[in-house]
mmCIF file of C-alpha atoms and ligand atoms in Angstrom:
data_model
loop_
_atom_site.group_PDB
_atom_site.id
_atom_site.type_symbol
_atom_site.label_atom_id
_atom_site.label_comp_id
_atom_site.label_asym_id
_atom_site.label_seq_id
_atom_site.Cartn_x
_atom_site.Cartn_y
_atom_site.Cartn_z
ATOM 1 C CA MET E 5 10.518 149.678 -68.500
ATOM 2 C CA ALA E 6 8.202 148.119 -65.902
ATOM 3 C CA ARG E 7 6.558 144.889 -66.949
ATOM 4 C CA PRO E 8 3.094 145.593 -68.363
ATOM 5 C CA LYS E 9 0.153 144.265 -66.384
ATOM 6 C CA VAL E 10 -2.310 142.244 -68.416
ATOM 7 C CA TYR E 11 -5.549 140.508 -67.557
ATOM 8 C CA VAL E 12 -6.595 137.275 -69.284
ATOM 9 C CA THR E 13 -10.279 136.461 -68.956
ATOM 10 C CA ARG E 14 -10.108 132.647 -69.345
ATOM 11 C CA ARG E 15 -7.649 129.770 -69.207
ATOM 12 C CA ILE E 16 -5.877 129.752 -72.598
ATOM 13 C CA PRO E 17 -3.484 127.346 -74.342
ATOM 14 C CA ALA E 18 -0.006 127.183 -72.799
ATOM 15 C CA ALA E 19 1.684 128.471 -75.958
ATOM 16 C CA ALA E 20 -0.217 131.760 -75.683
ATOM 17 C CA MET E 21 0.095 132.025 -71.910
ATOM 18 C CA GLY E 22 3.846 131.426 -72.132
ATOM 19 C CA LEU E 23 4.250 134.328 -74.562
ATOM 20 C CA LEU E 24 2.465 136.681 -72.195
ATOM 21 C CA GLN E 25 4.206 135.479 -69.046
ATOM 22 C CA GLU E 26 7.658 136.045 -70.580
ATOM 23 C CA ARG E 27 7.080 139.786 -70.876
ATOM 24 C CA CYS E 28 4.135 140.723 -68.668
ATOM 25 C CA ASP E 29 2.684 140.362 -65.193
ATOM 26 C CA VAL E 30 -0.350 138.245 -65.971
ATOM 27 C CA ARG E 31 -3.521 137.959 -63.946
ATOM 28 C CA LEU E 32 -5.958 135.254 -65.013
ATOM 29 C CA TRP E 33 -9.577 134.258 -64.535
ATOM 30 C CA ASP E 34 -8.515 130.646 -64.165
ATOM 31 C CA GLU E 35 -11.586 128.826 -65.466
ATOM 32 C CA GLU E 36 -12.028 126.540 -68.423
ATOM 33 C CA ASP E 37 -15.572 127.410 -69.453
ATOM 34 C CA VAL E 38 -17.074 129.886 -67.006
ATOM 35 C CA PRO E 39 -16.924 133.547 -68.052
ATOM 36 C CA VAL E 40 -15.459 136.003 -65.587
ATOM 37 C CA PRO E 41 -18.224 137.764 -63.615
ATOM 38 C CA ARG E 42 -18.693 141.348 -64.770
ATOM 39 C CA ALA E 43 -17.761 142.876 -61.392
ATOM 40 C CA ILE E 44 -14.468 140.976 -61.304
ATOM 41 C CA LEU E 45 -13.715 141.926 -64.901
ATOM 42 C CA LEU E 46 -14.240 145.614 -64.119
ATOM 43 C CA ASP E 47 -12.123 145.324 -61.017
ATOM 44 C CA GLU E 48 -9.270 143.628 -62.884
ATOM 45 C CA LEU E 49 -9.367 146.098 -65.765
ATOM 46 C CA ALA E 50 -8.887 148.945 -63.303
ATOM 47 C CA GLY E 51 -5.222 148.053 -62.916
ATOM 48 C CA ALA E 52 -4.468 146.548 -66.329
ATOM 49 C CA ASP E 53 -2.428 147.894 -69.254
ATOM 50 C CA GLY E 54 -3.881 145.273 -71.540
ATOM 51 C CA ALA E 55 -6.671 142.714 -71.671
ATOM 52 C CA PHE E 56 -6.948 139.367 -73.443
ATOM 53 C CA VAL E 57 -10.694 138.836 -73.826
ATOM 54 C CA LEU E 58 -13.160 136.425 -75.406
ATOM 55 C CA LEU E 59 -16.451 137.116 -77.117
ATOM 56 C CA THR E 60 -18.179 136.450 -73.778
ATOM 57 C CA GLU E 61 -16.795 139.708 -72.361
ATOM 58 C CA ARG E 62 -18.380 143.051 -73.104
ATOM 59 C CA ILE E 63 -15.885 145.891 -73.373
ATOM 60 C CA ASP E 64 -17.945 149.072 -73.361
ATOM 61 C CA GLU E 65 -17.982 152.634 -72.005
ATOM 62 C CA GLU E 66 -18.508 151.363 -68.478
ATOM 63 C CA ALA E 67 -15.541 148.976 -68.656
ATOM 64 C CA LEU E 68 -13.309 151.660 -70.162
ATOM 65 C CA ALA E 69 -14.334 154.340 -67.675
ATOM 66 C CA GLY E 70 -12.875 152.358 -64.811
ATOM 67 C CA ALA E 71 -9.707 151.330 -66.663
ATOM 68 C CA PRO E 72 -7.469 154.409 -66.903
ATOM 69 C CA ARG E 73 -4.272 152.486 -67.781
ATOM 70 C CA LEU E 74 -5.797 150.271 -70.445
ATOM 71 C CA LYS E 75 -4.042 150.612 -73.824
ATOM 72 C CA MET E 76 -4.891 147.401 -75.608
ATOM 73 C CA VAL E 77 -7.736 144.902 -75.862
ATOM 74 C CA ALA E 78 -6.985 141.689 -77.757
ATOM 75 C CA ASN E 79 -10.071 139.676 -78.672
ATOM 76 C CA MET E 80 -9.588 135.946 -79.237
ATOM 77 C CA ALA E 81 -12.052 135.908 -82.153
ATOM 78 C CA VAL E 82 -12.351 137.371 -85.590
ATOM 79 C CA GLY E 83 -15.739 138.921 -84.737
ATOM 80 C CA TYR E 84 -15.599 141.771 -82.251
ATOM 81 C CA ASP E 85 -19.202 142.838 -81.731
ATOM 82 C CA ASN E 86 -18.596 142.299 -77.992
ATOM 83 C CA ILE E 87 -16.333 145.349 -78.057
ATOM 84 C CA ASP E 88 -17.511 148.926 -78.474
ATOM 85 C CA VAL E 89 -14.719 149.843 -80.874
ATOM 86 C CA ASP E 90 -15.847 153.466 -81.182
ATOM 87 C CA ALA E 91 -15.728 153.877 -77.417
ATOM 88 C CA CYS E 92 -12.261 152.265 -77.358
ATOM 89 C CA THR E 93 -11.076 154.588 -80.112
ATOM 90 C CA ARG E 94 -12.360 157.623 -78.247
ATOM 91 C CA ALA E 95 -10.626 156.388 -75.108
ATOM 92 C CA GLY E 96 -7.344 155.745 -76.961
ATOM 93 C CA VAL E 97 -7.518 151.979 -76.497
ATOM 94 C CA MET E 98 -6.302 149.766 -79.344
ATOM 95 C CA VAL E 99 -8.432 146.757 -80.299
ATOM 96 C CA ALA E 100 -7.277 143.705 -82.245
ATOM 97 C CA ASN E 101 -8.890 140.485 -83.465
ATOM 98 C CA THR E 102 -7.703 137.174 -84.949
ATOM 99 C CA PRO E 103 -8.530 137.164 -88.660
ATOM 100 C CA GLY E 104 -7.267 134.564 -91.113
ATOM 101 C CA VAL E 105 -6.286 131.774 -88.761
ATOM 102 C CA LEU E 106 -9.813 130.408 -88.349
ATOM 103 C CA THR E 107 -11.043 130.779 -91.920
ATOM 104 C CA GLU E 108 -10.712 127.206 -93.151
ATOM 105 C CA THR E 109 -11.804 125.598 -89.881
ATOM 106 C CA THR E 110 -14.969 127.690 -89.781
ATOM 107 C CA ALA E 111 -15.664 126.969 -93.453
ATOM 108 C CA ASP E 112 -15.366 123.233 -92.691
ATOM 109 C CA LEU E 113 -17.873 123.520 -89.855
ATOM 110 C CA THR E 114 -20.248 125.533 -92.030
ATOM 111 C CA TRP E 115 -20.237 122.679 -94.515
ATOM 112 C CA ALA E 116 -20.668 120.109 -91.766
ATOM 113 C CA LEU E 117 -23.818 121.929 -90.620
ATOM 114 C CA LEU E 118 -25.111 122.343 -94.153
ATOM 115 C CA LEU E 119 -24.710 118.637 -94.910
ATOM 116 C CA ALA E 120 -26.060 117.550 -91.532
ATOM 117 C CA ALA E 121 -29.194 119.667 -91.933
ATOM 118 C CA ALA E 122 -29.720 118.690 -95.589
ATOM 119 C CA ARG E 123 -29.379 114.958 -94.939
ATOM 120 C CA ARG E 124 -30.993 114.940 -91.482
ATOM 121 C CA LEU E 125 -27.971 113.375 -89.791
ATOM 122 C CA VAL E 126 -28.796 114.319 -86.211
ATOM 123 C CA GLU E 127 -32.413 113.256 -86.548
ATOM 124 C CA ALA E 128 -31.210 109.955 -88.052
ATOM 125 C CA GLN E 129 -28.868 109.230 -85.161
ATOM 126 C CA LYS E 130 -31.699 109.907 -82.699
ATOM 127 C CA VAL E 131 -33.888 107.395 -84.566
ATOM 128 C CA ILE E 132 -31.305 104.680 -83.935
ATOM 129 C CA GLU E 133 -30.627 105.722 -80.340
ATOM 130 C CA GLN E 134 -34.328 105.682 -79.544
ATOM 131 C CA GLY E 135 -34.841 102.227 -81.089
ATOM 132 C CA ARG E 136 -37.105 103.613 -83.818
ATOM 133 C CA TRP E 137 -35.281 102.101 -86.846
ATOM 134 C CA ARG E 138 -37.490 99.282 -88.042
ATOM 135 C CA ALA E 139 -36.542 98.735 -91.694
ATOM 136 C CA TRP E 140 -35.133 100.284 -94.846
ATOM 137 C CA SER E 141 -38.065 102.155 -96.351
ATOM 138 C CA PRO E 142 -38.415 104.179 -99.540
ATOM 139 C CA MET E 143 -38.774 107.642 -98.036
ATOM 140 C CA PHE E 144 -37.308 106.958 -94.585
ATOM 141 C CA LEU E 145 -35.342 110.056 -93.441
ATOM 142 C CA ALA E 146 -35.181 111.346 -97.002
ATOM 143 C CA GLY E 147 -33.490 114.757 -97.128
ATOM 144 C CA GLN E 148 -32.331 117.345 -99.640
ATOM 145 C CA ASP E 149 -29.592 116.814 -102.201
ATOM 146 C CA VAL E 150 -26.617 119.116 -101.944
ATOM 147 C CA TYR E 151 -24.677 118.375 -105.135
ATOM 148 C CA GLY E 152 -25.685 120.392 -108.149
ATOM 149 C CA ARG E 153 -27.874 122.753 -106.114
ATOM 150 C CA THR E 154 -27.573 126.501 -105.528
ATOM 151 C CA LEU E 155 -25.626 127.887 -102.598
ATOM 152 C CA GLY E 156 -26.240 131.486 -101.519
ATOM 153 C CA ILE E 157 -23.582 133.101 -99.349
ATOM 154 C CA ILE E 158 -24.475 136.266 -97.445
ATOM 155 C CA GLY E 159 -21.171 137.908 -96.541
ATOM 156 C CA ALA E 160 -18.290 137.022 -98.818
ATOM 157 C CA GLY E 161 -15.345 137.783 -96.579
ATOM 158 C CA ARG E 162 -12.562 135.299 -95.930
ATOM 159 C CA ILE E 163 -14.849 132.585 -94.561
ATOM 160 C CA GLY E 164 -17.514 133.148 -97.193
ATOM 161 C CA ALA E 165 -14.877 132.733 -99.897
ATOM 162 C CA ALA E 166 -13.588 129.525 -98.298
ATOM 163 C CA VAL E 167 -17.150 128.172 -98.198
ATOM 164 C CA ALA E 168 -17.584 129.079 -101.895
ATOM 165 C CA ARG E 169 -14.367 127.239 -102.819
ATOM 166 C CA ARG E 170 -15.630 124.053 -101.196
ATOM 167 C CA ALA E 171 -18.871 124.263 -103.198
ATOM 168 C CA ARG E 172 -16.971 123.497 -106.401
ATOM 169 C CA GLY E 173 -16.507 119.932 -105.174
ATOM 170 C CA PHE E 174 -20.284 119.621 -104.986
ATOM 171 C CA ASP E 175 -20.838 121.036 -108.467
ATOM 172 C CA MET E 176 -22.965 123.830 -107.085
ATOM 173 C CA THR E 177 -24.048 127.153 -108.492
ATOM 174 C CA VAL E 178 -22.780 129.786 -106.082
ATOM 175 C CA LEU E 179 -24.500 133.139 -105.517
ATOM 176 C CA TYR E 180 -23.245 135.717 -103.071
ATOM 177 C CA HIS E 181 -24.317 138.996 -101.567
ATOM 178 C CA ASN E 182 -21.816 141.324 -99.969
ATOM 179 C CA ARG E 183 -21.286 144.999 -99.215
ATOM 180 C CA ARG E 184 -19.009 145.166 -102.248
ATOM 181 C CA ARG E 185 -18.508 142.920 -105.262
ATOM 182 C CA ARG E 186 -15.541 140.552 -105.156
ATOM 183 C CA PRO E 187 -14.307 140.098 -108.756
ATOM 184 C CA GLU E 188 -11.409 137.883 -107.599
ATOM 185 C CA LEU E 189 -13.863 135.541 -105.857
ATOM 186 C CA GLU E 190 -16.052 135.490 -108.965
ATOM 187 C CA ALA E 191 -13.038 134.596 -111.122
ATOM 188 C CA GLU E 192 -11.836 131.894 -108.758
ATOM 189 C CA THR E 193 -15.118 130.165 -107.922
ATOM 190 C CA GLY E 194 -17.581 131.277 -110.565
ATOM 191 C CA ALA E 195 -19.725 132.824 -107.801
ATOM 192 C CA ARG E 196 -22.255 135.355 -109.069
ATOM 193 C CA TYR E 197 -23.064 138.587 -107.237
ATOM 194 C CA VAL E 198 -26.812 139.080 -106.694
ATOM 195 C CA SER E 199 -29.131 141.223 -104.593
ATOM 196 C CA LEU E 200 -30.147 139.847 -101.211
ATOM 197 C CA ASP E 201 -33.693 139.276 -102.463
ATOM 198 C CA GLU E 202 -32.494 137.284 -105.469
ATOM 199 C CA LEU E 203 -30.169 135.230 -103.282
ATOM 200 C CA LEU E 204 -32.981 134.393 -100.855
ATOM 201 C CA ALA E 205 -35.409 133.467 -103.618
ATOM 202 C CA SER E 206 -32.982 131.370 -105.683
ATOM 203 C CA SER E 207 -30.817 129.506 -103.170
ATOM 204 C CA ASP E 208 -31.315 125.977 -101.901
ATOM 205 C CA PHE E 209 -28.833 126.703 -99.112
ATOM 206 C CA VAL E 210 -28.504 130.161 -97.586
ATOM 207 C CA VAL E 211 -25.351 130.559 -95.537
ATOM 208 C CA ILE E 212 -24.896 133.563 -93.249
ATOM 209 C CA LEU E 213 -21.342 134.804 -92.819
ATOM 210 C CA VAL E 214 -21.712 138.526 -92.154
ATOM 211 C CA PRO E 215 -20.352 140.242 -89.050
ATOM 212 C CA LEU E 216 -22.923 141.494 -86.537
ATOM 213 C CA THR E 217 -23.419 145.245 -86.963
ATOM 214 C CA PRO E 218 -26.442 147.512 -86.536
ATOM 215 C CA GLU E 219 -27.123 146.926 -90.273
ATOM 216 C CA THR E 220 -27.037 143.120 -90.069
ATOM 217 C CA ARG E 221 -28.984 142.658 -86.810
ATOM 218 C CA HIS E 222 -32.128 140.692 -87.785
ATOM 219 C CA LEU E 223 -31.137 140.857 -91.447
ATOM 220 C CA ILE E 224 -32.897 137.492 -91.693
ATOM 221 C CA ASP E 225 -36.320 138.391 -90.361
ATOM 222 C CA GLU E 226 -39.825 137.194 -91.212
ATOM 223 C CA ASP E 227 -39.769 139.057 -94.501
ATOM 224 C CA ALA E 228 -36.463 137.464 -95.561
ATOM 225 C CA LEU E 229 -37.500 133.971 -94.459
ATOM 226 C CA ARG E 230 -40.728 134.220 -96.433
ATOM 227 C CA LYS E 231 -38.683 134.966 -99.567
ATOM 228 C CA MET E 232 -36.784 131.663 -99.279
ATOM 229 C CA LYS E 233 -37.786 128.408 -100.974
ATOM 230 C CA PRO E 234 -39.879 125.974 -98.910
ATOM 231 C CA THR E 235 -37.146 123.398 -99.606
ATOM 232 C CA ALA E 236 -34.296 125.686 -98.525
ATOM 233 C CA VAL E 237 -31.910 125.234 -95.620
ATOM 234 C CA LEU E 238 -30.576 128.187 -93.613
ATOM 235 C CA VAL E 239 -27.099 127.898 -92.083
ATOM 236 C CA ASN E 240 -25.711 130.428 -89.605
ATOM 237 C CA THR E 241 -22.115 130.264 -88.431
ATOM 238 C CA ALA E 242 -21.686 134.031 -88.030
ATOM 239 C CA ARG E 243 -23.564 135.648 -85.148
ATOM 240 C CA GLY E 244 -26.948 134.680 -83.721
ATOM 241 C CA PRO E 245 -28.598 138.115 -83.746
ATOM 242 C CA VAL E 246 -28.324 138.290 -87.543
ATOM 243 C CA VAL E 247 -31.382 135.984 -87.505
ATOM 244 C CA ASP E 248 -34.680 136.796 -85.819
ATOM 245 C CA GLU E 249 -35.075 133.522 -83.921
ATOM 246 C CA ALA E 250 -38.777 134.013 -83.180
ATOM 247 C CA ALA E 251 -39.446 134.346 -86.908
ATOM 248 C CA LEU E 252 -37.211 131.345 -87.636
ATOM 249 C CA VAL E 253 -39.210 129.162 -85.239
ATOM 250 C CA ARG E 254 -42.375 130.011 -87.176
ATOM 251 C CA ALA E 255 -40.640 129.519 -90.528
ATOM 252 C CA LEU E 256 -39.513 126.016 -89.546
ATOM 253 C CA LYS E 257 -42.795 125.006 -87.893
ATOM 254 C CA GLU E 258 -44.976 126.309 -90.698
ATOM 255 C CA GLY E 259 -42.754 125.109 -93.557
ATOM 256 C CA TRP E 260 -41.731 128.458 -95.040
ATOM 257 C CA ILE E 261 -38.264 126.854 -95.181
ATOM 258 C CA TRP E 262 -37.161 123.245 -94.865
ATOM 259 C CA GLY E 263 -34.435 123.212 -92.239
ATOM 260 C CA ALA E 264 -31.701 125.072 -90.410
ATOM 261 C CA GLY E 265 -28.183 124.466 -89.194
ATOM 262 C CA LEU E 266 -27.262 126.858 -86.407
ATOM 263 C CA ASP E 267 -23.975 127.293 -84.590
ATOM 264 C CA VAL E 268 -24.777 130.699 -83.102
ATOM 265 C CA TRP E 269 -27.710 132.096 -81.153
ATOM 266 C CA GLU E 270 -29.310 135.395 -80.287
ATOM 267 C CA LYS E 271 -28.407 134.967 -76.620
ATOM 268 C CA GLU E 272 -25.657 132.480 -75.808
ATOM 269 C CA PRO E 273 -25.459 130.026 -74.191
ATOM 270 C CA ILE E 274 -28.831 128.415 -74.886
ATOM 271 C CA GLY E 275 -30.279 125.546 -72.877
ATOM 272 C CA PRO E 276 -32.353 122.485 -73.799
ATOM 273 C CA ASP E 277 -35.602 124.447 -73.492
ATOM 274 C CA HIS E 278 -34.757 126.796 -76.378
ATOM 275 C CA PRO E 279 -37.725 126.821 -78.803
ATOM 276 C CA LEU E 280 -35.564 125.914 -81.813
ATOM 277 C CA LEU E 281 -34.165 122.794 -80.155
ATOM 278 C CA GLY E 282 -37.410 120.863 -80.073
ATOM 279 C CA LEU E 283 -37.727 121.012 -83.856
ATOM 280 C CA PRO E 284 -36.647 117.954 -85.869
ATOM 281 C CA ASN E 285 -35.484 120.092 -88.792
ATOM 282 C CA VAL E 286 -32.853 121.989 -86.786
ATOM 283 C CA VAL E 287 -29.245 120.972 -86.297
ATOM 284 C CA ALA E 288 -27.936 122.903 -83.292
ATOM 285 C CA LEU E 289 -24.352 123.463 -82.186
ATOM 286 C CA PRO E 290 -22.863 125.469 -79.304
ATOM 287 C CA HIS E 291 -20.801 128.077 -81.214
ATOM 288 C CA ILE E 292 -17.936 125.776 -82.229
ATOM 289 C CA GLY E 293 -17.222 127.094 -85.730
ATOM 290 C CA SER E 294 -13.504 127.615 -85.114
ATOM 291 C CA ALA E 295 -13.115 124.850 -82.538
ATOM 292 C CA SER E 296 -10.339 122.627 -83.803
ATOM 293 C CA ILE E 297 -7.395 122.130 -81.464
ATOM 294 C CA ALA E 298 -4.924 123.633 -83.924
ATOM 295 C CA THR E 299 -7.068 126.640 -84.776
ATOM 296 C CA ARG E 300 -8.071 127.549 -81.244
ATOM 297 C CA THR E 301 -4.404 127.314 -80.227
ATOM 298 C CA ARG E 302 -3.409 129.536 -83.137
ATOM 299 C CA MET E 303 -6.154 132.048 -82.299
ATOM 300 C CA ALA E 304 -4.896 132.276 -78.716
ATOM 301 C CA VAL E 305 -1.310 132.804 -79.882
ATOM 302 C CA VAL E 306 -2.364 135.485 -82.386
ATOM 303 C CA ALA E 307 -4.378 137.274 -79.688
ATOM 304 C CA ALA E 308 -1.422 137.059 -77.298
ATOM 305 C CA GLU E 309 0.905 138.487 -79.971
ATOM 306 C CA ASN E 310 -1.519 141.345 -80.570
ATOM 307 C CA LEU E 311 -1.719 142.072 -76.867
ATOM 308 C CA LEU E 312 2.013 141.887 -76.360
ATOM 309 C CA ALA E 313 2.657 144.283 -79.212
ATOM 310 C CA GLY E 314 0.102 146.763 -77.915
ATOM 311 C CA VAL E 315 1.433 146.883 -74.370
ATOM 312 C CA THR E 316 5.096 147.056 -75.390
ATOM 313 C CA GLY E 317 4.820 149.966 -77.808
ATOM 314 C CA ARG E 318 4.653 148.067 -81.113
ATOM 315 C CA ARG E 319 1.843 148.146 -83.645
ATOM 316 C CA PRO E 320 -0.412 145.120 -83.064
ATOM 317 C CA PRO E 321 -0.594 143.064 -86.284
ATOM 318 C CA ASN E 322 -4.393 142.853 -86.362
ATOM 319 C CA LEU E 323 -5.517 146.278 -85.214
ATOM 320 C CA VAL E 324 -9.151 147.062 -85.967
ATOM 321 C CA ASN E 325 -8.865 150.740 -84.980
ATOM 322 C CA PRO E 326 -5.528 151.826 -86.505
ATOM 323 C CA GLU E 327 -6.406 155.467 -85.925
ATOM 324 C CA VAL E 328 -5.493 155.007 -82.258
ATOM 325 C CA TRP E 329 -2.013 153.817 -83.235
ATOM 326 C CA GLU E 330 -1.620 156.755 -85.638
ATOM 327 C CA ARG E 331 -2.610 159.155 -82.894
ATOM 328 C CA LEU E 332 -0.041 157.610 -80.550
ATOM 329 C CA ARG E 333 2.667 157.901 -83.194
ATOM 330 C CA GLU E 334 1.796 161.526 -83.799
ATOM 331 C CA GLY E 335 2.527 162.137 -80.137
ATOM 332 C CA GLY E 336 -0.912 161.794 -78.619
ATOM 333 C CA GLY E 337 0.795 159.800 -75.870
ATOM 334 C CA PRO E 338 -0.382 156.585 -74.282
ATOM 335 C CA ARG E 339 -3.177 156.490 -71.724
ATOM 336 C CA GLY E 340 -2.397 156.294 -68.074
HETATM 337 C C1 DGY D 428 -15.100 134.353 -84.054
HETATM 338 O O1 DGY D 428 -13.869 134.212 -84.126
HETATM 339 O O2 DGY D 428 -15.648 135.431 -84.226
HETATM 340 C C2 DGY D 428 -15.910 133.132 -83.773
HETATM 341 O O3 DGY D 428 -17.224 133.337 -83.580
HETATM 342 C C3 DGY D 428 -15.267 132.275 -82.727
HETATM 343 O O4 DGY D 428 -14.277 131.633 -83.451
#
């Protein structure tokens, strides 16, 4: 069997690259932090059996139309809103993601943001850096308590559950809202299932952990923000477009809510002129939820294993559209 041709859209850890190079002819967009230009991506996909992509690459009808050999797209992320999965399924292209391996790391970062926003850590560091710390004062940089408060988790998947587990250490009441109830999560953490409206009205910390879908786009809009407590903190480590940023700017400026910790943005990357950055009650991060060395390495290896399986006739472990695999097994035949 000829060696499969795969395209990798960014420099990835050696452990993952090594796996691919053993079995495939690999072409690479050899940059550390610059996404491959769209025209080059389309050109490279034209001759590829498989693609290793990041959430910065859009795989849509246009990309698939010019890629007749493509059988497999492996996304190095758990979220895959950058990929038109329905279009891939129609085109007979398997899609896989990297669930599980980033759960705990992303839950840690969610808590880091929550604590930083509640206790004004970034603002406090700026006060020192700018020489504005004059003396200990009674209400100087006073923030919100976390322990004993109410945490509301929107989206109780793997990461949501890991965030709920950590809340026990802070003696918190945990509420959650999800597409379906999770009795095992309730038993393990004492989390209580509530409607979205109840969660927004009752939580001191509202954490967003839903995937981006047509249903969750702007789930947190003006209406939702106005339902929150004026002392509440919003934390988003899921996808930026779940929050209407224009409404959030008003909510933070006008005191409908107290603060926000944001790792993700409606349109990434953002620059220093983004309207949310000027606000003292925002802690802003550049989409680093899963960015520990161990986890990013593991994500790259898992994506490489998915890709390798898909281009060598095995079922990729983390397929998101298994119907394509079933069709292939029933004799639908590979593309190309
Ligand atoms: C994901 O995996 O979806 C994150 O956003 C990046 O870790």
